[in-house]
N, CA, C and O atoms as a GROMACS GRO file, in nm:
protein
  536
    1MET      N    1   9.630  10.494   8.133
    1MET     CA    2   9.627  10.418   8.256
    1MET      C    3   9.777  10.401   8.297
    1MET      O    4   9.859  10.350   8.222
    2PRO      N    5   9.806  10.446   8.415
    2PRO     CA    6   9.948  10.469   8.473
    2PRO      C    7   9.997  10.339   8.484
    2PRO      O    8   9.931  10.242   8.520
    3ARG      N    9  10.127  10.338   8.448
    3ARG     CA   10  10.203  10.208   8.455
    3ARG      C   11  10.291  10.204   8.575
    3ARG      O   12  10.377  10.291   8.592
    4VAL      N   13  10.270  10.098   8.663
    4VAL     CA   14  10.358  10.087   8.796
    4VAL      C   15  10.446   9.963   8.800
    4VAL      O   16  10.409   9.847   8.781
    5LEU      N   17  10.570  10.008   8.829
    5LEU     CA   18  10.653   9.878   8.847
    5LEU      C   19  10.668   9.858   9.002
    5LEU      O   20  10.716   9.942   9.077
    6VAL      N   21  10.624   9.738   9.038
    6VAL     CA   22  10.653   9.699   9.197
    6VAL      C   23  10.766   9.596   9.219
    6VAL      O   24  10.755   9.479   9.181
    7VAL      N   25  10.879   9.645   9.285
    7VAL     CA   26  10.979   9.580   9.307
    7VAL      C   27  11.002   9.534   9.466
    7VAL      O   28  11.042   9.613   9.552
    8ASP      N   29  10.975   9.417   9.487
    8ASP     CA   30  10.979   9.372   9.630
    8ASP      C   31  10.996   9.216   9.623
    8ASP      O   32  10.940   9.149   9.537
    9ASP      N   33  11.077   9.164   9.719
    9ASP     CA   34  11.105   9.024   9.712
    9ASP      C   35  11.001   8.929   9.804
    9ASP      O   36  11.010   8.808   9.822
   10ASP      N   37  10.903   9.016   9.855
   10ASP     CA   38  10.804   8.936   9.937
   10ASP      C   39  10.670   8.928   9.851
   10ASP      O   40  10.600   9.026   9.824
   11PRO      N   41  10.647   8.791   9.811
   11PRO     CA   42  10.540   8.772   9.707
   11PRO      C   43  10.407   8.823   9.773
   11PRO      O   44  10.328   8.875   9.694
   12MET      N   45  10.370   8.817   9.898
   12MET     CA   46  10.241   8.859   9.961
   12MET      C   47  10.228   9.003   9.929
   12MET      O   48  10.126   9.047   9.877
   13VAL      N   49  10.341   9.085   9.964
   13VAL     CA   50  10.332   9.224   9.935
   13VAL      C   51  10.311   9.264   9.789
   13VAL      O   52  10.240   9.358   9.755
   14CYS      N   53  10.375   9.190   9.710
   14CYS     CA   54  10.356   9.204   9.560
   14CYS      C   55  10.213   9.186   9.530
   14CYS      O   56  10.156   9.271   9.462
   15VAL      N   57  10.148   9.082   9.575
   15VAL     CA   58  10.030   9.043   9.525
   15VAL      C   59   9.911   9.157   9.597
   15VAL      O   60   9.808   9.198   9.543
   16ALA      N   61   9.958   9.187   9.720
   16ALA     CA   62   9.860   9.279   9.771
   16ALA      C   63   9.857   9.418   9.702
   16ALA      O   64   9.756   9.487   9.689
   17ILE      N   65   9.979   9.448   9.661
   17ILE     CA   66   9.980   9.591   9.593
   17ILE      C   67   9.937   9.578   9.455
   17ILE      O   68   9.875   9.674   9.406
   18GLU      N   69   9.962   9.462   9.375
   18GLU     CA   70   9.915   9.433   9.243
   18GLU      C   71   9.754   9.436   9.248
   18GLU      O   72   9.692   9.510   9.171
   19VAL      N   73   9.690   9.357   9.339
   19VAL     CA   74   9.558   9.360   9.329
   19VAL      C   75   9.497   9.485   9.359
   19VAL      O   76   9.401   9.517   9.288
   20CYS      N   77   9.539   9.573   9.464
   20CYS     CA   78   9.493   9.683   9.509
   20CYS      C   79   9.508   9.807   9.390
   20CYS      O   80   9.419   9.890   9.370
   21LEU      N   81   9.619   9.803   9.325
   21LEU     CA   82   9.633   9.887   9.208
   21LEU      C   83   9.566   9.861   9.080
   21LEU      O   84   9.529   9.952   9.007
   22GLN      N   85   9.548   9.724   9.050
   22GLN     CA   86   9.457   9.687   8.936
   22GLN      C   87   9.335   9.732   8.960
   22GLN      O   88   9.281   9.797   8.870
   23ARG      N   89   9.271   9.710   9.069
   23ARG     CA   90   9.134   9.753   9.112
   23ARG      C   91   9.099   9.901   9.067
   23ARG      O   92   8.991   9.938   9.021
   24GLN      N   93   9.215   9.980   9.088
   24GLN     CA   94   9.189  10.125   9.049
   24GLN      C   95   9.237  10.161   8.922
   24GLN      O   96   9.250  10.281   8.897
   25GLY      N   97   9.266  10.078   8.838
   25GLY     CA   98   9.292  10.093   8.684
   25GLY      C   99   9.429  10.106   8.655
   25GLY      O  100   9.460  10.141   8.541
   26PHE      N  101   9.525  10.081   8.744
   26PHE     CA  102   9.663  10.090   8.712
   26PHE      C  103   9.699   9.958   8.641
   26PHE      O  104   9.646   9.850   8.665
   27ASP      N  105   9.801   9.983   8.548
   27ASP     CA  106   9.880   9.876   8.482
   27ASP      C  107   9.992   9.822   8.570
   27ASP      O  108  10.087   9.899   8.581
   28VAL      N  109  10.001   9.717   8.631
   28VAL     CA  110  10.100   9.681   8.725
   28VAL      C  111  10.187   9.569   8.668
   28VAL      O  112  10.135   9.475   8.608
   29THR      N  113  10.323   9.578   8.688
   29THR     CA  114  10.425   9.492   8.657
   29THR      C  115  10.492   9.460   8.787
   29THR      O  116  10.522   9.550   8.866
   30VAL      N  117  10.516   9.335   8.812
   30VAL     CA  118  10.566   9.299   8.955
   30VAL      C  119  10.694   9.234   8.923
   30VAL      O  120  10.700   9.158   8.826
   31ALA      N  121  10.803   9.259   9.001
   31ALA     CA  122  10.933   9.202   8.986
   31ALA      C  123  10.961   9.150   9.117
   31ALA      O  124  10.938   9.218   9.217
   32ASP      N  125  11.013   9.026   9.123
   32ASP     CA  126  11.048   8.963   9.264
   32ASP      C  127  11.174   8.996   9.300
   32ASP      O  128  11.246   8.903   9.337
   33GLY      N  129  11.224   9.116   9.298
   33GLY     CA  130  11.355   9.148   9.356
   33GLY      C  131  11.422   9.260   9.248
   33GLY      O  132  11.368   9.293   9.142
   34ALA      N  133  11.541   9.308   9.293
   34ALA     CA  134  11.596   9.415   9.214
   34ALA      C  135  11.641   9.369   9.083
   34ALA      O  136  11.612   9.441   8.988
   35GLU      N  137  11.705   9.265   9.063
   35GLU     CA  138  11.747   9.216   8.931
   35GLU      C  139  11.630   9.212   8.831
   35GLU      O  140  11.641   9.267   8.722
   36ALA      N  141  11.514   9.145   8.868
   36ALA     CA  142  11.413   9.116   8.785
   36ALA      C  143  11.345   9.257   8.762
   36ALA      O  144  11.281   9.274   8.658
   37GLY      N  145  11.356   9.361   8.860
   37GLY     CA  146  11.307   9.502   8.836
   37GLY      C  147  11.386   9.578   8.728
   37GLY      O  148  11.330   9.652   8.647
   38MET      N  149  11.516   9.556   8.730
   38MET     CA  150  11.604   9.599   8.641
   38MET      C  151  11.560   9.539   8.488
   38MET      O  152  11.549   9.617   8.393
   39ARG      N  153  11.544   9.440   8.478
   39ARG     CA  154  11.498   9.381   8.348
   39ARG      C  155  11.371   9.433   8.311
   39ARG      O  156  11.357   9.463   8.193
   40ALA      N  157  11.280   9.448   8.386
   40ALA     CA  158  11.145   9.500   8.358
   40ALA      C  159  11.170   9.661   8.308
   40ALA      O  160  11.104   9.712   8.218
   41LEU      N  161  11.255   9.717   8.369
   41LEU     CA  162  11.265   9.860   8.343
   41LEU      C  163  11.338   9.883   8.210
   41LEU      O  164  11.314   9.978   8.136
   42GLU      N  165  11.431   9.786   8.187
   42GLU     CA  166  11.481   9.800   8.051
   42GLU      C  167  11.382   9.755   7.932
   42GLU      O  168  11.398   9.791   7.816
   43SER      N  169  11.289   9.682   7.972
   43SER     CA  170  11.192   9.638   7.853
   43SER      C  171  11.064   9.702   7.839
   43SER      O  172  10.990   9.674   7.745
   44SER      N  173  11.031   9.800   7.944
   44SER     CA  174  10.905   9.872   7.939
   44SER      C  175  10.921   9.997   7.998
   44SER      O  176  11.020  10.027   8.066
   45ASP      N  177  10.801  10.091   7.968
   45ASP     CA  178  10.818  10.226   8.024
   45ASP      C  179  10.724  10.223   8.148
   45ASP      O  180  10.617  10.162   8.137
   46PHE      N  181  10.753  10.280   8.257
   46PHE     CA  182  10.677  10.311   8.375
   46PHE      C  183  10.650  10.458   8.407
   46PHE      O  184  10.719  10.544   8.353
   47ASP      N  185  10.554  10.492   8.492
   47ASP     CA  186  10.502  10.622   8.525
   47ASP      C  187  10.574  10.636   8.682
   47ASP      O  188  10.619  10.742   8.725
   48VAL      N  189  10.574  10.516   8.750
   48VAL     CA  190  10.600  10.535   8.888
   48VAL      C  191  10.677  10.390   8.931
   48VAL      O  192  10.635  10.283   8.888
   49MET      N  193  10.766  10.398   8.999
   49MET     CA  194  10.819  10.253   9.069
   49MET      C  195  10.799  10.256   9.223
   49MET      O  196  10.813  10.358   9.290
   50LEU      N  197  10.764  10.136   9.273
   50LEU     CA  198  10.753  10.113   9.408
   50LEU      C  199  10.872  10.018   9.440
   50LEU      O  200  10.880   9.910   9.380
   51ILE      N  201  10.960  10.053   9.527
   51ILE     CA  202  11.082   9.979   9.551
   51ILE      C  203  11.116   9.936   9.678
   51ILE      O  204  11.144  10.026   9.757
   52ASP      N  205  11.120   9.817   9.721
   52ASP     CA  206  11.153   9.778   9.875
   52ASP      C  207  11.293   9.813   9.896
   52ASP      O  208  11.379   9.769   9.821
   53VAL      N  209  11.322   9.894  10.001
   53VAL     CA  210  11.442   9.923  10.035
   53VAL      C  211  11.543   9.798  10.065
   53VAL      O  212  11.656   9.796  10.016
   54PHE      N  213  11.500   9.709  10.139
   54PHE     CA  214  11.578   9.600  10.189
   54PHE      C  215  11.543   9.463  10.122
   54PHE      O  216  11.451   9.395  10.167
   55MET      N  217  11.616   9.423  10.015
   55MET     CA  218  11.601   9.295   9.943
   55MET      C  219  11.739   9.238   9.932
   55MET      O  220  11.842   9.305   9.938
   56PRO      N  221  11.729   9.093   9.914
   56PRO     CA  222  11.844   9.009   9.907
   56PRO      C  223  11.921   9.051   9.775
   56PRO      O  224  11.852   9.099   9.685
   57HIS      N  225  12.050   9.037   9.758
   57HIS     CA  226  12.146   9.075   9.668
   57HIS      C  227  12.163   9.212   9.629
   57HIS      O  228  12.234   9.239   9.532
   58MET      N  229  12.098   9.308   9.703
   58MET     CA  230  12.128   9.434   9.685
   58MET      C  231  12.133   9.491   9.841
   58MET      O  232  12.046   9.462   9.923
   59ARG      N  233  12.234   9.567   9.867
   59ARG     CA  234  12.247   9.606  10.006
   59ARG      C  235  12.174   9.740  10.024
   59ARG      O  236  12.198   9.834   9.948
   60GLY      N  237  12.084   9.749  10.127
   60GLY     CA  238  12.032   9.865  10.167
   60GLY      C  239  11.979   9.953  10.064
   60GLY      O  240  11.877   9.916  10.007
   61PHE      N  241  12.034  10.062  10.033
   61PHE     CA  242  12.000  10.165   9.952
   61PHE      C  243  12.045  10.165   9.792
   61PHE      O  244  12.026  10.254   9.709
   62GLU      N  245  12.113  10.035   9.774
   62GLU     CA  246  12.195  10.033   9.644
   62GLU      C  247  12.061  10.024   9.531
   62GLU      O  248  12.067  10.080   9.421
   63SER      N  249  11.965   9.959   9.570
   63SER     CA  250  11.852   9.935   9.458
   63SER      C  251  11.794  10.077   9.423
   63SER      O  252  11.769  10.110   9.307
   64ILE      N  253  11.773  10.158   9.532
   64ILE     CA  254  11.715  10.299   9.512
   64ILE      C  255  11.810  10.368   9.425
   64ILE      O  256  11.775  10.406   9.313
   65ARG      N  257  11.928  10.386   9.468
   65ARG     CA  258  12.034  10.454   9.390
   65ARG      C  259  12.040  10.411   9.242
   65ARG      O  260  12.031  10.496   9.154
   66ILE      N  261  12.055  10.270   9.211
   66ILE     CA  262  12.068  10.223   9.082
   66ILE      C  263  11.930  10.264   8.996
   66ILE      O  264  11.936  10.327   8.890
   67PHE      N  265  11.811  10.219   9.054
   67PHE     CA  266  11.694  10.247   8.978
   67PHE      C  267  11.693  10.400   8.964
   67PHE      O  268  11.654  10.435   8.853
   68HIS      N  269  11.721  10.487   9.036
   68HIS     CA  270  11.709  10.631   9.006
   68HIS      C  271  11.810  10.672   8.898
   68HIS      O  272  11.783  10.755   8.811
   69ASP      N  273  11.938  10.602   8.910
   69ASP     CA  274  12.033  10.650   8.807
   69ASP      C  275  11.993  10.594   8.658
   69ASP      O  276  12.026  10.661   8.560
   70ARG      N  277  11.924  10.476   8.642
   70ARG     CA  278  11.896  10.413   8.537
   70ARG      C  279  11.760  10.500   8.470
   70ARG      O  280  11.746  10.514   8.349
   71ALA      N  281  11.676  10.550   8.561
   71ALA     CA  282  11.552  10.618   8.513
   71ALA      C  283  11.520  10.741   8.599
   71ALA      O  284  11.421  10.743   8.672
   72PRO      N  285  11.602  10.837   8.589
   72PRO     CA  286  11.576  10.953   8.673
   72PRO      C  287  11.450  11.020   8.678
   72PRO      O  288  11.406  11.072   8.780
   73ASP      N  289  11.388  11.018   8.559
   73ASP     CA  290  11.249  11.092   8.547
   73ASP      C  291  11.136  11.003   8.589
   73ASP      O  292  11.021  11.040   8.564
   74ILE      N  293  11.157  10.889   8.650
   74ILE     CA  294  11.049  10.808   8.693
   74ILE      C  295  11.056  10.813   8.840
   74ILE      O  296  11.155  10.768   8.899
   75PRO      N  297  10.946  10.871   8.910
   75PRO     CA  298  10.937  10.877   9.045
   75PRO      C  299  10.937  10.742   9.128
   75PRO      O  300  10.862  10.648   9.104
   76ILE      N  301  11.030  10.745   9.226
   76ILE     CA  302  11.042  10.610   9.310
   76ILE      C  303  10.989  10.635   9.439
   76ILE      O  304  11.019  10.734   9.506
   77ILE      N  305  10.900  10.533   9.478
   77ILE     CA  306  10.831  10.538   9.614
   77ILE      C  307  10.908  10.419   9.690
   77ILE      O  308  10.885  10.301   9.664
   78ALA      N  309  10.998  10.461   9.783
   78ALA     CA  310  11.075  10.379   9.873
   78ALA      C  311  10.970  10.302   9.952
   78ALA      O  312  10.864  10.357   9.984
   79MET      N  313  10.997  10.179   9.984
   79MET     CA  314  10.893  10.112  10.096
   79MET      C  315  10.998  10.034  10.179
   79MET      O  316  11.103   9.985  10.136
   80SER      N  317  10.955  10.030  10.294
   80SER     CA  318  11.032   9.939  10.402
   80SER      C  319  10.958   9.921  10.522
   80SER      O  320  10.896  10.011  10.579
   81GLY      N  321  10.967   9.792  10.562
   81GLY     CA  322  10.899   9.757  10.702
   81GLY      C  323  11.006   9.736  10.793
   81GLY      O  324  10.972   9.683  10.898
   82TYR      N  325  11.123   9.762  10.781
   82TYR     CA  326  11.241   9.754  10.864
   82TYR      C  327  11.201   9.807  10.991
   82TYR      O  328  11.157   9.922  10.992
   83ALA      N  329  11.208   9.738  11.108
   83ALA     CA  330  11.194   9.801  11.248
   83ALA      C  331  11.315   9.796  11.335
   83ALA      O  332  11.410   9.721  11.311
   84PHE      N  333  11.311   9.865  11.420
   84PHE     CA  334  11.442   9.891  11.516
   84PHE      C  335  11.385   9.867  11.651
   84PHE      O  336  11.274   9.904  11.687
   85ALA      N  337  11.472   9.802  11.721
   85ALA     CA  338  11.448   9.780  11.892
   85ALA      C  339  11.429   9.921  11.954
   85ALA      O  340  11.330   9.955  12.018
   86ASN      N  341  11.541  10.000  11.926
   86ASN     CA  342  11.553  10.135  11.976
   86ASN      C  343  11.533  10.237  11.866
   86ASN      O  344  11.624  10.271  11.790
   87THR      N  345  11.407  10.286  11.860
   87THR     CA  346  11.378  10.384  11.756
   87THR      C  347  11.429  10.525  11.798
   87THR      O  348  11.423  10.609  11.708
   88GLU      N  349  11.473  10.563  11.908
   88GLU     CA  350  11.518  10.689  11.949
   88GLU      C  351  11.653  10.706  11.878
   88GLU      O  352  11.680  10.815  11.827
   89ARG      N  353  11.740  10.603  11.873
   89ARG     CA  354  11.886  10.636  11.798
   89ARG      C  355  11.888  10.573  11.673
   89ARG      O  356  11.989  10.579  11.603
   90ALA      N  357  11.791  10.514  11.637
   90ALA     CA  358  11.772  10.445  11.492
   90ALA      C  359  11.790  10.543  11.381
   90ALA      O  360  11.736  10.654  11.386
   91PRO      N  361  11.869  10.501  11.277
   91PRO     CA  362  11.859  10.604  11.149
   91PRO      C  363  11.722  10.585  11.086
   91PRO      O  364  11.665  10.476  11.102
   92ASP      N  365  11.666  10.680  11.017
   92ASP     CA  366  11.559  10.691  10.950
   92ASP      C  367  11.591  10.647  10.806
   92ASP      O  368  11.614  10.735  10.723
   93PHE      N  369  11.593  10.511  10.770
   93PHE     CA  370  11.625  10.461  10.643
   93PHE      C  371  11.540  10.522  10.531
   93PHE      O  372  11.594  10.546  10.423
   94LEU      N  373  11.414  10.546  10.550
   94LEU     CA  374  11.319  10.585  10.460
   94LEU      C  375  11.350  10.727  10.410
   94LEU      O  376  11.348  10.758  10.291
   95ARG      N  377  11.380  10.813  10.512
   95ARG     CA  378  11.417  10.947  10.501
   95ARG      C  379  11.544  10.971  10.410
   95ARG      O  380  11.565  11.064  10.333
   96MET      N  381  11.634  10.851  10.443
   96MET     CA  382  11.758  10.861  10.365
   96MET      C  383  11.742  10.823  10.218
   96MET      O  384  11.827  10.859  10.137
   97THR      N  385  11.647  10.758  10.186
   97THR     CA  386  11.624  10.727  10.056
   97THR      C  387  11.590  10.844   9.960
   97THR      O  388  11.622  10.839   9.841
   98ILE      N  389  11.524  10.952  10.014
   98ILE     CA  390  11.506  11.065   9.949
   98ILE      C  391  11.633  11.132   9.907
   98ILE      O  392  11.634  11.205   9.808
   99GLU      N  393  11.753  11.108   9.985
   99GLU     CA  394  11.874  11.188   9.934
   99GLU      C  395  11.938  11.093   9.821
   99GLU      O  396  12.036  11.130   9.757
  100LEU      N  397  11.876  10.970   9.802
  100LEU     CA  398  11.944  10.887   9.700
  100LEU      C  399  11.849  10.885   9.566
  100LEU      O  400  11.876  10.808   9.474
  101GLY      N  401  11.751  10.962   9.560
  101GLY     CA  402  11.655  10.988   9.446
  101GLY      C  403  11.506  10.951   9.467
  101GLY      O  404  11.421  10.988   9.386
  102ALA      N  405  11.475  10.877   9.578
  102ALA     CA  406  11.327  10.847   9.604
  102ALA      C  407  11.254  10.976   9.604
  102ALA      O  408  11.305  11.078   9.650
  103ALA      N  409  11.111  10.970   9.540
  103ALA     CA  410  11.054  11.095   9.552
  103ALA      C  411  10.955  11.084   9.684
  103ALA      O  412  10.920  11.189   9.737
  104CYS      N  413  10.916  10.974   9.730
  104CYS     CA  414  10.828  10.963   9.847
  104CYS      C  415  10.868  10.823   9.912
  104CYS      O  416  10.939  10.740   9.856
  105CYS      N  417  10.812  10.809  10.040
  105CYS     CA  418  10.835  10.690  10.123
  105CYS      C  419  10.722  10.625  10.172
  105CYS      O  420  10.628  10.698  10.200
  106LEU      N  421  10.706  10.497  10.190
  106LEU     CA  422  10.597  10.425  10.260
  106LEU      C  423  10.656  10.330  10.354
  106LEU      O  424  10.736  10.242  10.324
  107ARG      N  425  10.607  10.355  10.477
  107ARG     CA  426  10.648  10.244  10.588
  107ARG      C  427  10.541  10.134  10.570
  107ARG      O  428  10.421  10.151  10.549
  108LYS      N  429  10.605  10.020  10.583
  108LYS     CA  430  10.510   9.886  10.571
  108LYS      C  431  10.478   9.877  10.726
  108LYS      O  432  10.552   9.921  10.813
  109PRO      N  433  10.372   9.820  10.746
  109PRO     CA  434  10.260   9.796  10.656
  109PRO      C  435  10.180   9.945  10.635
  109PRO      O  436  10.172  10.033  10.722
  110PHE      N  437  10.131   9.950  10.514
  110PHE     CA  438  10.055  10.064  10.473
  110PHE      C  439   9.912  10.028  10.437
  110PHE      O  440   9.884   9.912  10.405
  111THR      N  441   9.828  10.121  10.442
  111THR     CA  442   9.693  10.099  10.391
  111THR      C  443   9.682  10.112  10.243
  111THR      O  444   9.771  10.168  10.179
  112PRO      N  445   9.575  10.061  10.186
  112PRO     CA  446   9.551  10.090  10.053
  112PRO      C  447   9.520  10.235  10.004
  112PRO      O  448   9.540  10.274   9.889
  113ASN      N  449   9.471  10.305  10.099
  113ASN     CA  450   9.454  10.444  10.080
  113ASN      C  451   9.583  10.528  10.076
  113ASN      O  452   9.601  10.621   9.998
  114ALA      N  453   9.682  10.481  10.177
  114ALA     CA  454   9.811  10.551  10.179
  114ALA      C  455   9.886  10.523  10.053
  114ALA      O  456   9.963  10.607  10.007
  115LEU      N  457   9.864  10.401   9.993
  115LEU     CA  458   9.932  10.361   9.876
  115LEU      C  459   9.893  10.448   9.761
  115LEU      O  460   9.978  10.510   9.696
  116LEU      N  461   9.764  10.454   9.735
  116LEU     CA  462   9.699  10.525   9.629
  116LEU      C  463   9.725  10.683   9.627
  116LEU      O  464   9.736  10.752   9.525
  117THR      N  465   9.732  10.725   9.759
  117THR     CA  466   9.766  10.882   9.790
  117THR      C  467   9.896  10.894   9.739
  117THR      O  468   9.912  10.972   9.646
  118THR      N  469  10.007  10.821   9.788
  118THR     CA  470  10.135  10.835   9.764
  118THR      C  471  10.181  10.837   9.608
  118THR      O  472  10.258  10.916   9.554
  119ILE      N  473  10.113  10.728   9.552
  119ILE     CA  474  10.126  10.725   9.397
  119ILE      C  475  10.074  10.829   9.321
  119ILE      O  476  10.138  10.872   9.226
  120ASN      N  477   9.945  10.882   9.358
  120ASN     CA  478   9.886  10.993   9.291
  120ASN      C  479   9.969  11.123   9.323
  120ASN      O  480   9.969  11.214   9.240
  121GLU      N  481  10.040  11.133   9.443
  121GLU     CA  482  10.112  11.243   9.465
  121GLU      C  483  10.246  11.258   9.374
  121GLU      O  484  10.288  11.367   9.335
  122CYS      N  485  10.304  11.136   9.348
  122CYS     CA  486  10.406  11.115   9.266
  122CYS      C  487  10.371  11.146   9.108
  122CYS      O  488  10.441  11.217   9.035
  123LEU      N  489  10.269  11.092   9.076
  123LEU     CA  490  10.227  11.099   8.960
  123LEU      C  491  10.194  11.259   8.902
  123LEU      O  492  10.220  11.302   8.789
  124ASN      N  493  10.135  11.323   9.004
  124ASN     CA  494  10.094  11.463   8.983
  124ASN      C  495  10.217  11.572   9.014
  124ASN      O  496  10.210  11.692   8.988
  125LYS      N  497  10.321  11.512   9.069
  125LYS     CA  498  10.441  11.611   9.098
  125LYS      C  499  10.508  11.644   8.956
  125LYS      O  500  10.533  11.555   8.874
  126PRO      N  501  10.537  11.784   8.934
  126PRO     CA  502  10.619  11.781   8.802
  126PRO      C  503  10.755  11.753   8.830
  126PRO      O  504  10.806  11.772   8.940
  127THR      N  505  10.828  11.699   8.713
  127THR     CA  506  10.966  11.632   8.730
  127THR      C  507  11.056  11.755   8.681
  127THR      O  508  11.024  11.859   8.624
  128ALA      N  509  11.166  11.713   8.718
  128ALA     CA  510  11.284  11.828   8.697
  128ALA      C  511  11.287  11.844   8.542
  128ALA      O  512  11.300  11.959   8.501
  129SER      N  513  11.278  11.751   8.457
  129SER     CA  514  11.269  11.760   8.326
  129SER      C  515  11.173  11.802   8.258
  129SER      O  516  11.183  11.826   8.137
  130ALA      N  517  11.052  11.819   8.336
  130ALA     CA  518  10.927  11.868   8.259
  130ALA      C  519  10.947  12.019   8.229
  130ALA      O  520  11.008  12.099   8.299
  131PRO      N  521  10.884  12.042   8.113
  131PRO     CA  522  10.889  12.193   8.067
  131PRO      C  523  10.794  12.277   8.184
  131PRO      O  524  10.688  12.230   8.224
  132LEU      N  525  10.840  12.382   8.223
  132LEU     CA  526  10.782  12.476   8.304
  132LEU      C  527  10.667  12.550   8.243
  132LEU      O  528  10.696  12.622   8.148
  133SER      N  529  10.534  12.546   8.283
  133SER     CA  530  10.436  12.607   8.227
  133SER      C  531  10.439  12.766   8.266
  133SER      O  532  10.482  12.807   8.374
  134LYS      N  533  10.388  12.846   8.163
  134LYS     CA  534  10.394  12.986   8.192
  134LYS      C  535  10.244  13.048   8.229
  134LYS      O  536  10.231  13.168   8.257
   0.00000   0.00000   0.00000
């Protein structure tokens, strides 16, 4: 059973993700912010992490970078619902998270199908430290 760490400061987002994933057989740990997520990461093993890009107490991409530094072999799915008034000139924050170590991105709101597809893609991707098969 894949273990998923969900780090988001919005309790409604956490509950929705938790219920969706538990119904599909995932073991889900919810952390209500980056600091709680760090504690969970230190005390348990996970197969994938879903991390909100913009949370209080950590600026922008800091949480993605720190989670990646602490557990580089665990794929990170960066999530954000941040919207801009002028999307033509706005930076693509989710795309920037890839440079900081995220494996995939999800723009909120997302469907349960998009969530499951993204998690499964991350779980099935070979990691850099995985041995290459011949």
